[in-house]
mmCIF file of C-alpha atoms in Angstrom:
data_model
loop_
_atom_site.group_PDB
_atom_site.id
_atom_site.type_symbol
_atom_site.label_atom_id
_atom_site.label_comp_id
_atom_site.label_asym_id
_atom_site.label_seq_id
_atom_site.Cartn_x
_atom_site.Cartn_y
_atom_site.Cartn_z
ATOM 1 C CA MET A 1 86.505 103.147 119.708
ATOM 2 C CA LYS A 2 85.253 100.851 116.016
ATOM 3 C CA GLU A 3 85.290 96.888 114.819
ATOM 4 C CA ASP A 4 89.251 96.575 113.915
ATOM 5 C CA ARG A 5 90.878 93.654 112.645
ATOM 6 C CA PHE A 6 91.806 92.176 115.839
ATOM 7 C CA LEU A 7 88.690 93.884 116.910
ATOM 8 C CA GLU A 8 84.908 92.380 116.983
ATOM 9 C CA PHE A 9 81.640 93.618 118.964
ATOM 10 C CA LYS A 10 78.609 91.468 119.547
ATOM 11 C CA SER A 11 75.740 92.963 120.671
ATOM 12 C CA GLU A 12 74.028 89.160 121.738
ATOM 13 C CA ILE A 13 75.632 85.740 121.678
ATOM 14 C CA THR A 14 75.205 83.620 118.359
ATOM 15 C CA ASN A 15 77.190 81.004 116.833
ATOM 16 C CA THR A 16 78.917 83.411 114.371
ATOM 17 C CA PHE A 17 81.162 84.442 117.559
ATOM 18 C CA LEU A 18 82.671 81.257 116.276
ATOM 19 C CA LYS A 19 84.251 82.014 112.901
ATOM 20 C CA THR A 20 86.057 85.016 115.013
ATOM 21 C CA VAL A 21 87.427 83.018 117.441
ATOM 22 C CA SER A 22 88.834 80.575 114.201
ATOM 23 C CA ALA A 23 90.235 83.603 112.632
ATOM 24 C CA PHE A 24 91.443 84.715 116.076
ATOM 25 C CA SER A 25 93.800 81.420 116.546
ATOM 26 C CA ASN A 26 95.081 81.928 113.220
ATOM 27 C CA ILE A 27 95.692 85.126 112.343
ATOM 28 C CA GLY A 28 96.932 87.328 116.075
ATOM 29 C CA THR A 29 95.256 87.954 118.980
ATOM 30 C CA GLY A 30 92.486 89.767 119.061
ATOM 31 C CA ILE A 31 89.140 90.662 121.596
ATOM 32 C CA ILE A 32 85.591 89.794 121.149
ATOM 33 C CA ARG A 33 83.489 92.635 122.744
ATOM 34 C CA PHE A 34 80.759 91.003 123.858
ATOM 35 C CA GLY A 35 77.558 93.745 125.605
ATOM 36 C CA TYR A 36 78.265 95.920 122.411
ATOM 37 C CA ASN A 37 76.672 97.828 119.420
ATOM 38 C CA ASP A 38 78.596 97.379 115.805
ATOM 39 C CA ASP A 39 79.813 101.017 116.723
ATOM 40 C CA GLY A 40 81.113 100.065 120.029
ATOM 41 C CA THR A 41 78.598 101.347 122.376
ATOM 42 C CA VAL A 42 77.492 99.281 125.192
ATOM 43 C CA CYS A 43 74.123 98.109 125.606
ATOM 44 C CA GLY A 44 74.934 95.302 127.977
ATOM 45 C CA LEU A 45 73.893 91.020 128.459
ATOM 46 C CA ASN A 46 70.755 90.019 129.434
ATOM 47 C CA GLY A 47 72.209 87.102 132.407
ATOM 48 C CA ASP A 48 74.246 86.403 134.920
ATOM 49 C CA LEU A 49 78.058 86.570 133.338
ATOM 50 C CA ASN A 50 79.563 83.751 134.689
ATOM 51 C CA GLY A 51 76.832 81.171 133.933
ATOM 52 C CA ILE A 52 77.118 82.932 129.563
ATOM 53 C CA CYS A 53 80.786 82.868 129.593
ATOM 54 C CA LEU A 54 80.718 79.701 130.992
ATOM 55 C CA ASP A 55 78.405 78.064 127.824
ATOM 56 C CA LEU A 56 80.695 80.366 125.166
ATOM 57 C CA GLU A 57 83.731 78.251 126.912
ATOM 58 C CA ASN A 58 81.494 75.278 126.152
ATOM 59 C CA LYS A 59 80.657 76.422 122.077
ATOM 60 C CA ILE A 60 84.547 76.890 121.631
ATOM 61 C CA ASN A 61 85.786 73.549 123.619
ATOM 62 C CA ASP A 62 83.136 71.845 121.087
ATOM 63 C CA SER A 63 83.267 74.225 117.802
ATOM 64 C CA VAL A 64 87.114 74.649 117.670
ATOM 65 C CA SER A 65 89.210 72.461 117.129
ATOM 66 C CA PRO A 66 92.215 72.130 118.208
ATOM 67 C CA ARG A 67 91.327 73.685 121.156
ATOM 68 C CA PRO A 68 92.376 77.928 121.559
ATOM 69 C CA ASN A 69 93.397 79.055 123.810
ATOM 70 C CA PHE A 70 91.496 82.191 125.302
ATOM 71 C CA ARG A 71 90.327 83.365 128.506
ATOM 72 C CA PHE A 72 87.372 86.086 129.445
ATOM 73 C CA GLU A 73 86.539 89.411 130.798
ATOM 74 C CA CYS A 74 83.622 90.486 133.284
ATOM 75 C CA ASN A 75 82.064 94.304 133.796
ATOM 76 C CA TYR A 76 79.782 93.376 135.835
ATOM 77 C CA LYS A 77 78.814 97.101 136.591
ATOM 78 C CA ASN A 78 77.577 97.248 132.596
ATOM 79 C CA ASN A 79 77.859 93.783 132.186
ATOM 80 C CA THR A 80 79.980 92.990 129.236
ATOM 81 C CA ILE A 81 82.548 90.225 128.831
ATOM 82 C CA ASP A 82 85.076 90.665 127.242
ATOM 83 C CA LEU A 83 87.011 87.438 125.533
ATOM 84 C CA ILE A 84 90.430 87.626 124.809
ATOM 85 C CA VAL A 85 91.889 85.040 121.951
ATOM 86 C CA TYR A 86 95.589 84.288 121.398
ATOM 87 C CA GLU A 87 96.844 83.405 118.442
ATOM 88 C CA GLY A 88 98.235 79.923 117.874
ATOM 89 C CA LEU A 89 100.785 77.550 117.533
ATOM 90 C CA TYR A 90 98.971 75.004 116.583
ATOM 91 C CA LYS A 91 97.524 76.290 113.509
ATOM 92 C CA PRO A 92 94.677 75.773 111.334
ATOM 93 C CA TYR A 93 92.225 76.468 113.583
ATOM 94 C CA MET A 94 88.841 74.744 112.906
ATOM 95 C CA TYR A 95 85.449 76.292 112.779
ATOM 96 C CA LYS A 96 82.986 73.348 111.021
ATOM 97 C CA SER A 97 86.091 72.009 109.022
ATOM 98 C CA LYS A 98 86.521 75.371 108.268
ATOM 99 C CA ALA A 99 89.637 77.717 108.700
ATOM 100 C CA TYR A 100 89.293 81.606 109.392
ATOM 101 C CA LYS A 101 91.534 85.198 109.143
ATOM 102 C CA ARG A 102 89.498 88.888 108.984
ATOM 103 C CA ASN A 103 90.304 90.880 106.147
ATOM 104 C CA ASP A 104 89.825 94.395 107.694
ATOM 105 C CA SER A 105 87.168 93.891 110.307
ATOM 106 C CA SER A 106 84.774 91.368 108.662
ATOM 107 C CA THR A 107 85.941 86.813 109.375
ATOM 108 C CA VAL A 108 85.915 85.365 106.133
ATOM 109 C CA GLU A 109 86.274 81.779 105.125
ATOM 110 C CA MET A 110 90.000 81.293 104.571
ATOM 111 C CA ASP A 111 91.235 80.466 100.819
ATOM 112 C CA LEU A 112 92.672 76.954 99.452
ATOM 113 C CA LEU A 113 96.450 79.125 99.466
ATOM 114 C CA GLU A 114 95.769 81.034 103.188
ATOM 115 C CA LEU A 115 94.773 77.083 104.154
ATOM 116 C CA HIS A 116 98.013 75.925 102.844
ATOM 117 C CA ARG A 117 99.886 78.425 104.391
ATOM 118 C CA ALA A 118 98.774 78.392 107.060
ATOM 119 C CA ILE A 119 98.623 74.395 107.710
ATOM 120 C CA LEU A 120 102.655 75.095 106.855
ATOM 121 C CA GLU A 121 103.388 77.579 109.770
ATOM 122 C CA GLY A 122 101.217 75.080 112.915
ATOM 123 C CA LYS A 123 104.460 73.117 111.577
ATOM 124 C CA ASN A 124 106.790 75.932 112.388
ATOM 125 C CA LEU A 125 107.719 76.060 108.299
ATOM 126 C CA SER A 126 107.095 78.079 106.013
ATOM 127 C CA TYR A 127 107.368 77.730 101.462
ATOM 128 C CA GLU A 128 110.705 78.626 100.604
ATOM 129 C CA GLN A 129 111.685 75.304 103.952
ATOM 130 C CA LEU A 130 110.121 73.415 102.243
ATOM 131 C CA ASP A 131 112.520 70.512 99.745
ATOM 132 C CA TYR A 132 112.379 71.477 95.291
ATOM 133 C CA ASP A 133 112.689 67.603 93.406
ATOM 134 C CA GLY A 134 114.897 68.909 90.147
ATOM 135 C CA ILE A 135 118.010 70.209 88.964
ATOM 136 C CA LEU A 136 119.008 73.522 90.012
ATOM 137 C CA ASN A 137 121.946 75.726 87.845
ATOM 138 C CA PHE A 138 123.702 78.815 89.545
ATOM 139 C CA GLU A 139 125.664 80.744 87.566
ATOM 140 C CA THR A 140 124.822 84.696 88.597
ATOM 141 C CA PHE A 141 123.873 83.009 92.414
ATOM 142 C CA LYS A 142 128.267 81.790 91.568
ATOM 143 C CA GLU A 143 129.235 85.587 90.039
ATOM 144 C CA LYS A 144 127.893 87.225 92.966
ATOM 145 C CA LEU A 145 129.573 84.996 95.298
ATOM 146 C CA LYS A 146 133.164 85.609 93.913
ATOM 147 C CA GLY A 147 132.485 89.098 92.719
ATOM 148 C CA ILE A 148 131.509 90.711 96.037
ATOM 149 C CA ILE A 149 132.733 88.624 98.790
ATOM 150 C CA GLY A 150 135.025 86.792 97.326
ATOM 151 C CA ILE A 151 133.920 82.611 97.554
ATOM 152 C CA SER A 152 134.002 79.686 95.470
ATOM 153 C CA LEU A 153 130.183 78.006 95.486
ATOM 154 C CA ASN A 154 129.851 74.842 95.893
ATOM 155 C CA ASP A 155 128.022 71.916 98.216
ATOM 156 C CA ASP A 156 129.366 73.412 101.428
ATOM 157 C CA ILE A 157 128.390 77.061 100.401
ATOM 158 C CA LEU A 158 125.028 76.694 99.719
ATOM 159 C CA LYS A 159 124.584 74.515 102.664
ATOM 160 C CA THR A 160 125.962 77.336 104.766
ATOM 161 C CA PHE A 161 124.028 79.391 103.095
ATOM 162 C CA GLY A 162 120.424 77.410 103.433
ATOM 163 C CA LEU A 163 119.721 76.162 100.123
ATOM 164 C CA ILE A 164 119.642 72.648 100.692
ATOM 165 C CA ASN A 165 117.746 71.198 103.443
ATOM 166 C CA ASP A 166 119.488 68.847 105.783
ATOM 167 C CA ASN A 167 118.481 65.212 103.730
ATOM 168 C CA GLY A 168 120.137 66.499 101.418
ATOM 169 C CA LYS A 169 116.978 68.383 99.069
ATOM 170 C CA TYR A 170 117.568 71.547 97.977
ATOM 171 C CA ASN A 171 114.536 74.168 99.157
ATOM 172 C CA ASN A 172 111.984 76.683 96.944
ATOM 173 C CA ALA A 173 115.485 79.756 98.422
ATOM 174 C CA ALA A 174 117.997 77.203 96.218
ATOM 175 C CA LEU A 175 115.206 77.413 93.824
ATOM 176 C CA ILE A 176 114.806 81.662 94.201
ATOM 177 C CA ILE A 177 117.836 82.006 94.021
ATOM 178 C CA SER A 178 118.902 79.539 91.040
ATOM 179 C CA ASP A 179 119.116 80.623 87.666
ATOM 180 C CA ASN A 180 116.214 77.888 85.561
ATOM 181 C CA ASN A 181 112.522 78.682 87.835
ATOM 182 C CA SER A 182 108.594 78.600 87.120
ATOM 183 C CA LEU A 183 108.255 81.457 89.498
ATOM 184 C CA ALA A 184 106.573 84.958 88.976
ATOM 185 C CA GLY A 185 109.549 87.587 88.995
ATOM 186 C CA VAL A 186 109.567 91.680 88.211
ATOM 187 C CA ASP A 187 106.929 93.779 85.921
ATOM 188 C CA ILE A 188 108.514 97.557 85.002
ATOM 189 C CA VAL A 189 106.870 99.625 83.109
ATOM 190 C CA ARG A 190 108.125 103.619 82.552
ATOM 191 C CA PHE A 191 105.224 105.897 81.384
ATOM 192 C CA GLY A 192 104.876 108.833 79.798
ATOM 193 C CA ASP A 193 102.195 112.208 80.065
ATOM 194 C CA SER A 194 99.760 109.119 81.670
ATOM 195 C CA ILE A 195 99.431 105.263 82.815
ATOM 196 C CA ASN A 196 97.848 104.477 78.286
ATOM 197 C CA ILE A 197 101.527 106.060 77.431
ATOM 198 C CA MET A 198 103.957 103.242 77.720
ATOM 199 C CA MET A 199 107.468 104.605 76.791
ATOM 200 C CA ASP A 200 109.343 101.166 78.618
ATOM 201 C CA ARG A 201 108.929 97.735 79.386
ATOM 202 C CA LYS A 202 110.863 94.944 80.565
ATOM 203 C CA THR A 203 109.355 91.259 82.109
ATOM 204 C CA ILE A 204 112.179 89.081 83.733
ATOM 205 C CA CYS A 205 110.837 85.693 84.921
ATOM 206 C CA ASN A 206 111.649 82.823 85.584
ATOM 207 C CA ALA A 207 114.961 83.535 86.815
ATOM 208 C CA SER A 208 117.486 84.453 90.085
ATOM 209 C CA ILE A 209 116.242 87.074 92.311
ATOM 210 C CA PHE A 210 119.457 88.351 91.832
ATOM 211 C CA LYS A 211 118.852 89.250 87.894
ATOM 212 C CA MET A 212 115.652 90.295 88.781
ATOM 213 C CA TYR A 213 117.681 92.653 91.000
ATOM 214 C CA ASP A 214 120.050 93.899 88.193
ATOM 215 C CA GLU A 215 118.130 94.935 85.944
ATOM 216 C CA ALA A 216 115.256 97.078 87.900
ATOM 217 C CA TYR A 217 118.311 99.408 88.754
ATOM 218 C CA ASP A 218 119.726 98.554 85.241
ATOM 219 C CA MET A 219 115.666 100.348 84.521
ATOM 220 C CA TYR A 220 116.714 102.628 87.290
ATOM 221 C CA LYS A 221 119.658 103.813 86.248
ATOM 222 C CA LYS A 222 118.900 104.490 83.142
ATOM 223 C CA TYR A 223 115.515 106.226 83.728
ATOM 224 C CA TYR A 224 116.311 108.371 87.199
ATOM 225 C CA GLN A 225 120.047 108.582 87.036
ATOM 226 C CA TYR A 226 122.518 111.585 84.656
ATOM 227 C CA GLU A 227 125.745 112.908 84.763
ATOM 228 C CA ILE A 228 126.749 116.378 85.101
ATOM 229 C CA ILE A 229 129.710 117.647 83.453
ATOM 230 C CA ASP A 230 131.977 120.268 85.823
ATOM 231 C CA GLY A 231 134.658 121.459 84.086
ATOM 232 C CA PRO A 232 137.206 118.778 84.723
ATOM 233 C CA ASN A 233 134.355 117.369 87.297
ATOM 234 C CA ARG A 234 131.812 114.403 86.438
ATOM 235 C CA ARG A 235 128.985 113.767 89.645
ATOM 236 C CA ILE A 236 126.003 111.811 88.849
ATOM 237 C CA GLU A 237 122.787 113.260 89.953
ATOM 238 C CA ASN A 238 119.804 111.156 91.110
ATOM 239 C CA ILE A 239 115.802 112.010 90.658
ATOM 240 C CA VAL A 240 114.712 109.037 93.047
ATOM 241 C CA PRO A 241 117.351 108.764 95.228
ATOM 242 C CA GLU A 242 119.316 105.449 94.666
ATOM 243 C CA ASN A 243 119.128 104.097 98.161
ATOM 244 C CA ALA A 244 116.077 104.660 98.733
ATOM 245 C CA PHE A 245 114.843 102.326 95.377
ATOM 246 C CA ARG A 246 117.916 100.138 96.191
ATOM 247 C CA GLU A 247 116.757 99.423 99.656
ATOM 248 C CA ALA A 248 113.117 99.470 98.073
ATOM 249 C CA LEU A 249 113.591 97.404 95.370
ATOM 250 C CA ALA A 250 115.128 94.327 97.588
ATOM 251 C CA ASN A 251 112.490 94.703 100.405
ATOM 252 C CA ALA A 252 110.429 93.392 97.854
ATOM 253 C CA LEU A 253 112.467 90.558 95.995
ATOM 254 C CA VAL A 254 112.478 89.272 100.572
ATOM 255 C CA HIS A 255 109.431 89.696 101.862
ATOM 256 C CA ARG A 256 107.599 88.658 98.887
ATOM 257 C CA THR A 257 104.956 85.833 98.692
ATOM 258 C CA TRP A 258 106.887 83.734 96.324
ATOM 259 C CA ASP A 259 103.665 80.867 96.883
ATOM 260 C CA ASP A 260 101.558 83.421 94.583
ATOM 261 C CA THR A 261 102.752 83.495 91.041
ATOM 262 C CA PRO A 262 101.791 87.819 90.795
ATOM 263 C CA ASN A 263 104.422 90.309 89.673
ATOM 264 C CA ILE A 264 106.600 92.365 91.332
ATOM 265 C CA ARG A 265 104.922 95.715 89.542
ATOM 266 C CA ILE A 266 107.680 98.192 89.168
ATOM 267 C CA SER A 267 105.630 101.952 87.680
ATOM 268 C CA MET A 268 108.086 104.717 87.145
ATOM 269 C CA PHE A 269 107.141 108.023 85.824
ATOM 270 C CA SER A 270 108.082 111.254 85.616
ATOM 271 C CA ASP A 271 107.811 112.324 89.534
ATOM 272 C CA LYS A 272 107.754 108.920 91.041
ATOM 273 C CA ILE A 273 107.998 105.385 91.376
ATOM 274 C CA GLU A 274 105.486 103.157 92.731
ATOM 275 C CA ILE A 275 106.957 99.716 93.349
ATOM 276 C CA THR A 276 103.943 96.458 94.214
ATOM 277 C CA SER A 277 104.973 93.490 96.121
ATOM 278 C CA PRO A 278 102.341 90.800 96.930
ATOM 279 C CA GLY A 279 101.905 89.959 100.347
ATOM 280 C CA GLY A 280 101.454 91.777 102.744
ATOM 281 C CA LEU A 281 101.906 92.144 106.023
ATOM 282 C CA LEU A 282 102.584 89.441 108.373
ATOM 283 C CA HIS A 283 100.204 89.225 110.660
ATOM 284 C CA SER A 284 102.597 89.115 113.608
ATOM 285 C CA ILE A 285 103.537 92.147 112.301
ATOM 286 C CA SER A 286 101.043 95.671 112.817
ATOM 287 C CA LYS A 287 100.963 98.673 110.431
ATOM 288 C CA GLU A 288 102.780 100.956 112.661
ATOM 289 C CA GLU A 289 105.481 97.796 113.599
ATOM 290 C CA TYR A 290 106.787 97.977 109.915
ATOM 291 C CA LEU A 291 106.311 101.485 109.919
ATOM 292 C CA ASP A 292 108.902 101.581 112.886
ATOM 293 C CA GLY A 293 111.079 98.936 111.483
ATOM 294 C CA GLN A 294 110.241 96.790 114.207
ATOM 295 C CA VAL A 295 110.203 93.630 112.587
ATOM 296 C CA SER A 296 109.319 90.849 114.601
ATOM 297 C CA LYS A 297 109.168 88.068 112.013
ATOM 298 C CA LEU A 298 110.550 87.343 108.022
ATOM 299 C CA ARG A 299 108.846 85.594 105.761
ATOM 300 C CA ASN A 300 111.463 84.776 104.460
ATOM 301 C CA PRO A 301 114.191 83.949 106.940
ATOM 302 C CA ILE A 302 116.827 82.588 103.942
ATOM 303 C CA ILE A 303 116.848 84.549 100.712
ATOM 304 C CA ALA A 304 116.584 87.821 103.954
ATOM 305 C CA ASN A 305 119.790 85.889 105.230
ATOM 306 C CA VAL A 306 121.509 85.420 101.833
ATOM 307 C CA PHE A 307 121.258 89.614 100.491
ATOM 308 C CA PHE A 308 122.050 90.348 103.735
ATOM 309 C CA ARG A 309 125.668 88.245 103.211
ATOM 310 C CA LEU A 310 125.604 89.285 99.318
ATOM 311 C CA LYS A 311 125.944 92.685 101.194
ATOM 312 C CA TYR A 312 121.487 93.559 99.262
ATOM 313 C CA ILE A 313 120.144 94.657 102.578
ATOM 314 C CA GLU A 314 122.495 96.297 105.647
ATOM 315 C CA MET A 315 120.057 95.216 108.827
ATOM 316 C CA PHE A 316 117.153 92.936 109.189
ATOM 317 C CA GLY A 317 113.437 95.093 109.184
ATOM 318 C CA THR A 318 115.513 98.606 109.443
ATOM 319 C CA GLY A 319 114.864 99.389 105.000
ATOM 320 C CA ILE A 320 111.987 101.893 106.000
ATOM 321 C CA LEU A 321 113.772 104.160 108.478
ATOM 322 C CA ARG A 322 116.502 104.384 106.150
ATOM 323 C CA ILE A 323 114.199 105.013 103.223
ATOM 324 C CA LYS A 324 112.203 107.700 105.535
ATOM 325 C CA GLN A 325 116.517 109.467 106.324
ATOM 326 C CA LEU A 326 116.759 109.571 102.629
ATOM 327 C CA TYR A 327 113.779 111.728 102.178
ATOM 328 C CA GLN A 328 114.336 113.453 105.253
ATOM 329 C CA ASN A 329 115.733 117.098 104.535
ATOM 330 C CA SER A 330 112.301 116.885 101.287
ATOM 331 C CA THR A 331 109.471 118.539 101.635
ATOM 332 C CA PHE A 332 107.604 114.676 100.096
ATOM 333 C CA LYS A 333 108.334 112.039 101.301
ATOM 334 C CA PRO A 334 107.933 108.716 100.304
ATOM 335 C CA GLU A 335 104.748 106.512 100.713
ATOM 336 C CA PHE A 336 104.159 103.720 101.862
ATOM 337 C CA LYS A 337 100.638 101.899 101.280
ATOM 338 C CA ILE A 338 99.403 97.883 103.585
ATOM 339 C CA TYR A 339 96.688 96.200 102.305
ATOM 340 C CA ASP A 340 96.013 92.468 103.222
ATOM 341 C CA ASN A 341 97.388 90.468 99.512
ATOM 342 C CA SER A 342 99.834 93.415 98.864
ATOM 343 C CA LEU A 343 102.602 96.315 100.114
ATOM 344 C CA THR A 344 102.882 99.549 97.836
ATOM 345 C CA ILE A 345 106.510 102.332 97.958
ATOM 346 C CA ILE A 346 105.841 105.292 96.767
ATOM 347 C CA LEU A 347 109.446 106.603 95.712
ATOM 348 C CA PRO A 348 108.829 110.662 94.538
ATOM 349 C CA SER A 349 111.480 112.070 92.689
ATOM 350 C CA LEU A 350 114.012 115.380 94.256
ATOM 351 C CA ASN A 351 112.571 117.440 92.116
ATOM 352 C CA ILE A 352 108.820 118.182 91.459
ATOM 353 C CA LYS A 353 107.841 121.831 92.281
ATOM 354 C CA PRO A 354 104.628 121.986 93.817
ATOM 355 C CA ASN A 355 102.347 124.130 92.444
ATOM 356 C CA VAL A 356 101.299 127.133 95.094
ATOM 357 C CA THR A 357 100.884 129.982 95.888
ATOM 358 C CA VAL A 358 103.221 132.122 97.612
ATOM 359 C CA ASP A 359 101.572 131.422 100.052
ATOM 360 C CA GLU A 360 100.123 128.730 100.169
ATOM 361 C CA ALA A 361 104.407 127.752 99.625
ATOM 362 C CA LYS A 362 104.581 129.311 102.971
ATOM 363 C CA ILE A 363 103.252 126.096 104.733
ATOM 364 C CA ILE A 364 104.481 123.835 102.938
ATOM 365 C CA ASP A 365 107.925 124.920 104.207
ATOM 366 C CA TYR A 366 107.031 124.828 107.435
ATOM 367 C CA LEU A 367 105.842 121.715 107.590
ATOM 368 C CA LYS A 368 108.239 119.873 104.995
ATOM 369 C CA ASN A 369 110.710 118.902 107.451
ATOM 370 C CA GLY A 370 108.263 115.817 108.438
ATOM 371 C CA MET A 371 106.260 118.089 110.552
ATOM 372 C CA GLN A 372 102.710 117.873 112.473
ATOM 373 C CA ALA A 373 100.805 121.220 113.397
ATOM 374 C CA SER A 374 97.259 122.863 114.200
ATOM 375 C CA SER A 375 96.345 125.279 112.311
ATOM 376 C CA ASN A 376 96.839 127.749 115.289
ATOM 377 C CA ASP A 377 100.587 126.715 115.458
ATOM 378 C CA LEU A 378 100.801 127.391 111.392
ATOM 379 C CA ALA A 379 98.995 130.731 111.319
ATOM 380 C CA VAL A 380 101.749 131.957 114.961
ATOM 381 C CA VAL A 381 104.356 131.045 112.540
ATOM 382 C CA THR A 382 103.449 132.425 109.395
ATOM 383 C CA GLY A 383 101.013 135.709 110.399
ATOM 384 C CA PHE A 384 98.685 135.230 108.868
ATOM 385 C CA SER A 385 94.534 135.058 110.424
ATOM 386 C CA LYS A 386 92.899 131.350 110.986
ATOM 387 C CA ASP A 387 90.286 131.702 108.445
ATOM 388 C CA LYS A 388 93.201 133.141 106.122
ATOM 389 C CA VAL A 389 95.643 129.611 106.777
ATOM 390 C CA LEU A 390 92.457 127.292 106.954
ATOM 391 C CA LYS A 391 91.507 127.749 103.781
ATOM 392 C CA LEU A 392 94.634 127.602 102.301
ATOM 393 C CA ILE A 393 95.027 123.630 103.564
ATOM 394 C CA LYS A 394 91.293 123.680 101.565
ATOM 395 C CA SER A 395 93.256 124.611 98.360
ATOM 396 C CA LEU A 396 97.104 122.620 99.562
ATOM 397 C CA GLN A 397 94.178 119.448 100.295
ATOM 398 C CA ALA A 398 93.296 119.521 96.856
ATOM 399 C CA LYS A 399 95.880 119.576 95.594
ATOM 400 C CA GLY A 400 96.959 117.182 97.020
ATOM 401 C CA TYR A 401 99.680 118.397 98.778
ATOM 402 C CA ILE A 402 98.620 118.735 102.676
ATOM 403 C CA LYS A 403 97.142 115.004 105.133
ATOM 404 C CA VAL A 404 94.653 115.257 108.107
ATOM 405 C CA PHE A 405 94.875 114.040 111.144
ATOM 406 C CA GLY A 406 92.641 113.578 113.814
ATOM 407 C CA ILE A 407 89.915 115.415 114.715
ATOM 408 C CA GLY A 408 87.927 118.997 116.300
ATOM 409 C CA LYS A 409 90.887 120.710 118.773
ATOM 410 C CA ALA A 410 93.333 117.297 117.708
ATOM 411 C CA THR A 411 93.085 117.938 114.235
ATOM 412 C CA ARG A 412 96.741 118.170 113.379
ATOM 413 C CA TYR A 413 97.809 118.431 109.207
ATOM 414 C CA SER A 414 101.195 117.289 107.278
ATOM 415 C CA ILE A 415 103.366 116.773 104.222
#
């Protein structure tokens, strides 16, 4: 057991734990375990646990504002205390006039942008819902409405789509959809044999989110689609699955943070496409929930609803699952890199030829359908000795084709 974003160990009681109380109240329910060393081993606390709990409670009530929601669990056998701090509704929760968050296993102060987001969340608001004072044009949106669902744009439609607030003003979602804005956009680069060689580049900023989508999609078609003529028939072949790219692109646009300045970055290589969007996961969603399509909360629900109504996305929260399904029969699977402030989706080309030996190919063939297997499993299916399997695995790891999960007897391998 080790510390992570929602778990912290304390071998002794100092006031530094109050920063973590602030952090868990702001970013998500977590546990502070008193009487544990940094490596998770038990050292125990000295003194009466009930008295210690009372002291901790008084410290929290006197120092963290507004008052957070928490409870204690005492283990009298090993003299430890678990302090469970629940995510609060009335953010931000401050300690000594500062709001804190978790950065991996560390507690750090929020910056001004993060503090502003916490204040909005405490008011049950998001950036896209805020009023926008100004004149906006919607020619691109107008064309989409007419062409896709056959309706004309007017103020009633803007209200129906949630782009005009109850007070009659546009909101920031309308700004994102409008033709004229000062927002970040999409930066697309087609690389050659290395990242030092840029064959093509396009940056789309200060434009409608739909223009960003369309121009990125045009770049995809330029480099990852080709036509095959077979007698009287013509067919389109995709180097990277078209629907996977469309899902990943829509995901980046719908779920990015729009109050930040970085562009969505689309890096196009001969063997893959990487799409990186600003803004990590919402703190109420775990990595596992994201990868399994269990989205419990949308960062930009108005934008998501517009994309859904215009059929750019089929259903909220299922894009990642569909991307995975599109690679179900491929040797190389999409990758999802999740960081605190960004998300990256890597879509491999379908025509990658693994640089492997005949024996290594037998390992790849068994694992290519999403299998996870032990070295014993691989020895059985290939007929190789376990020593040979381990040597082949080591070679495939060095080439970047195989990942390792678990340790000891629980070790498993996958593509």
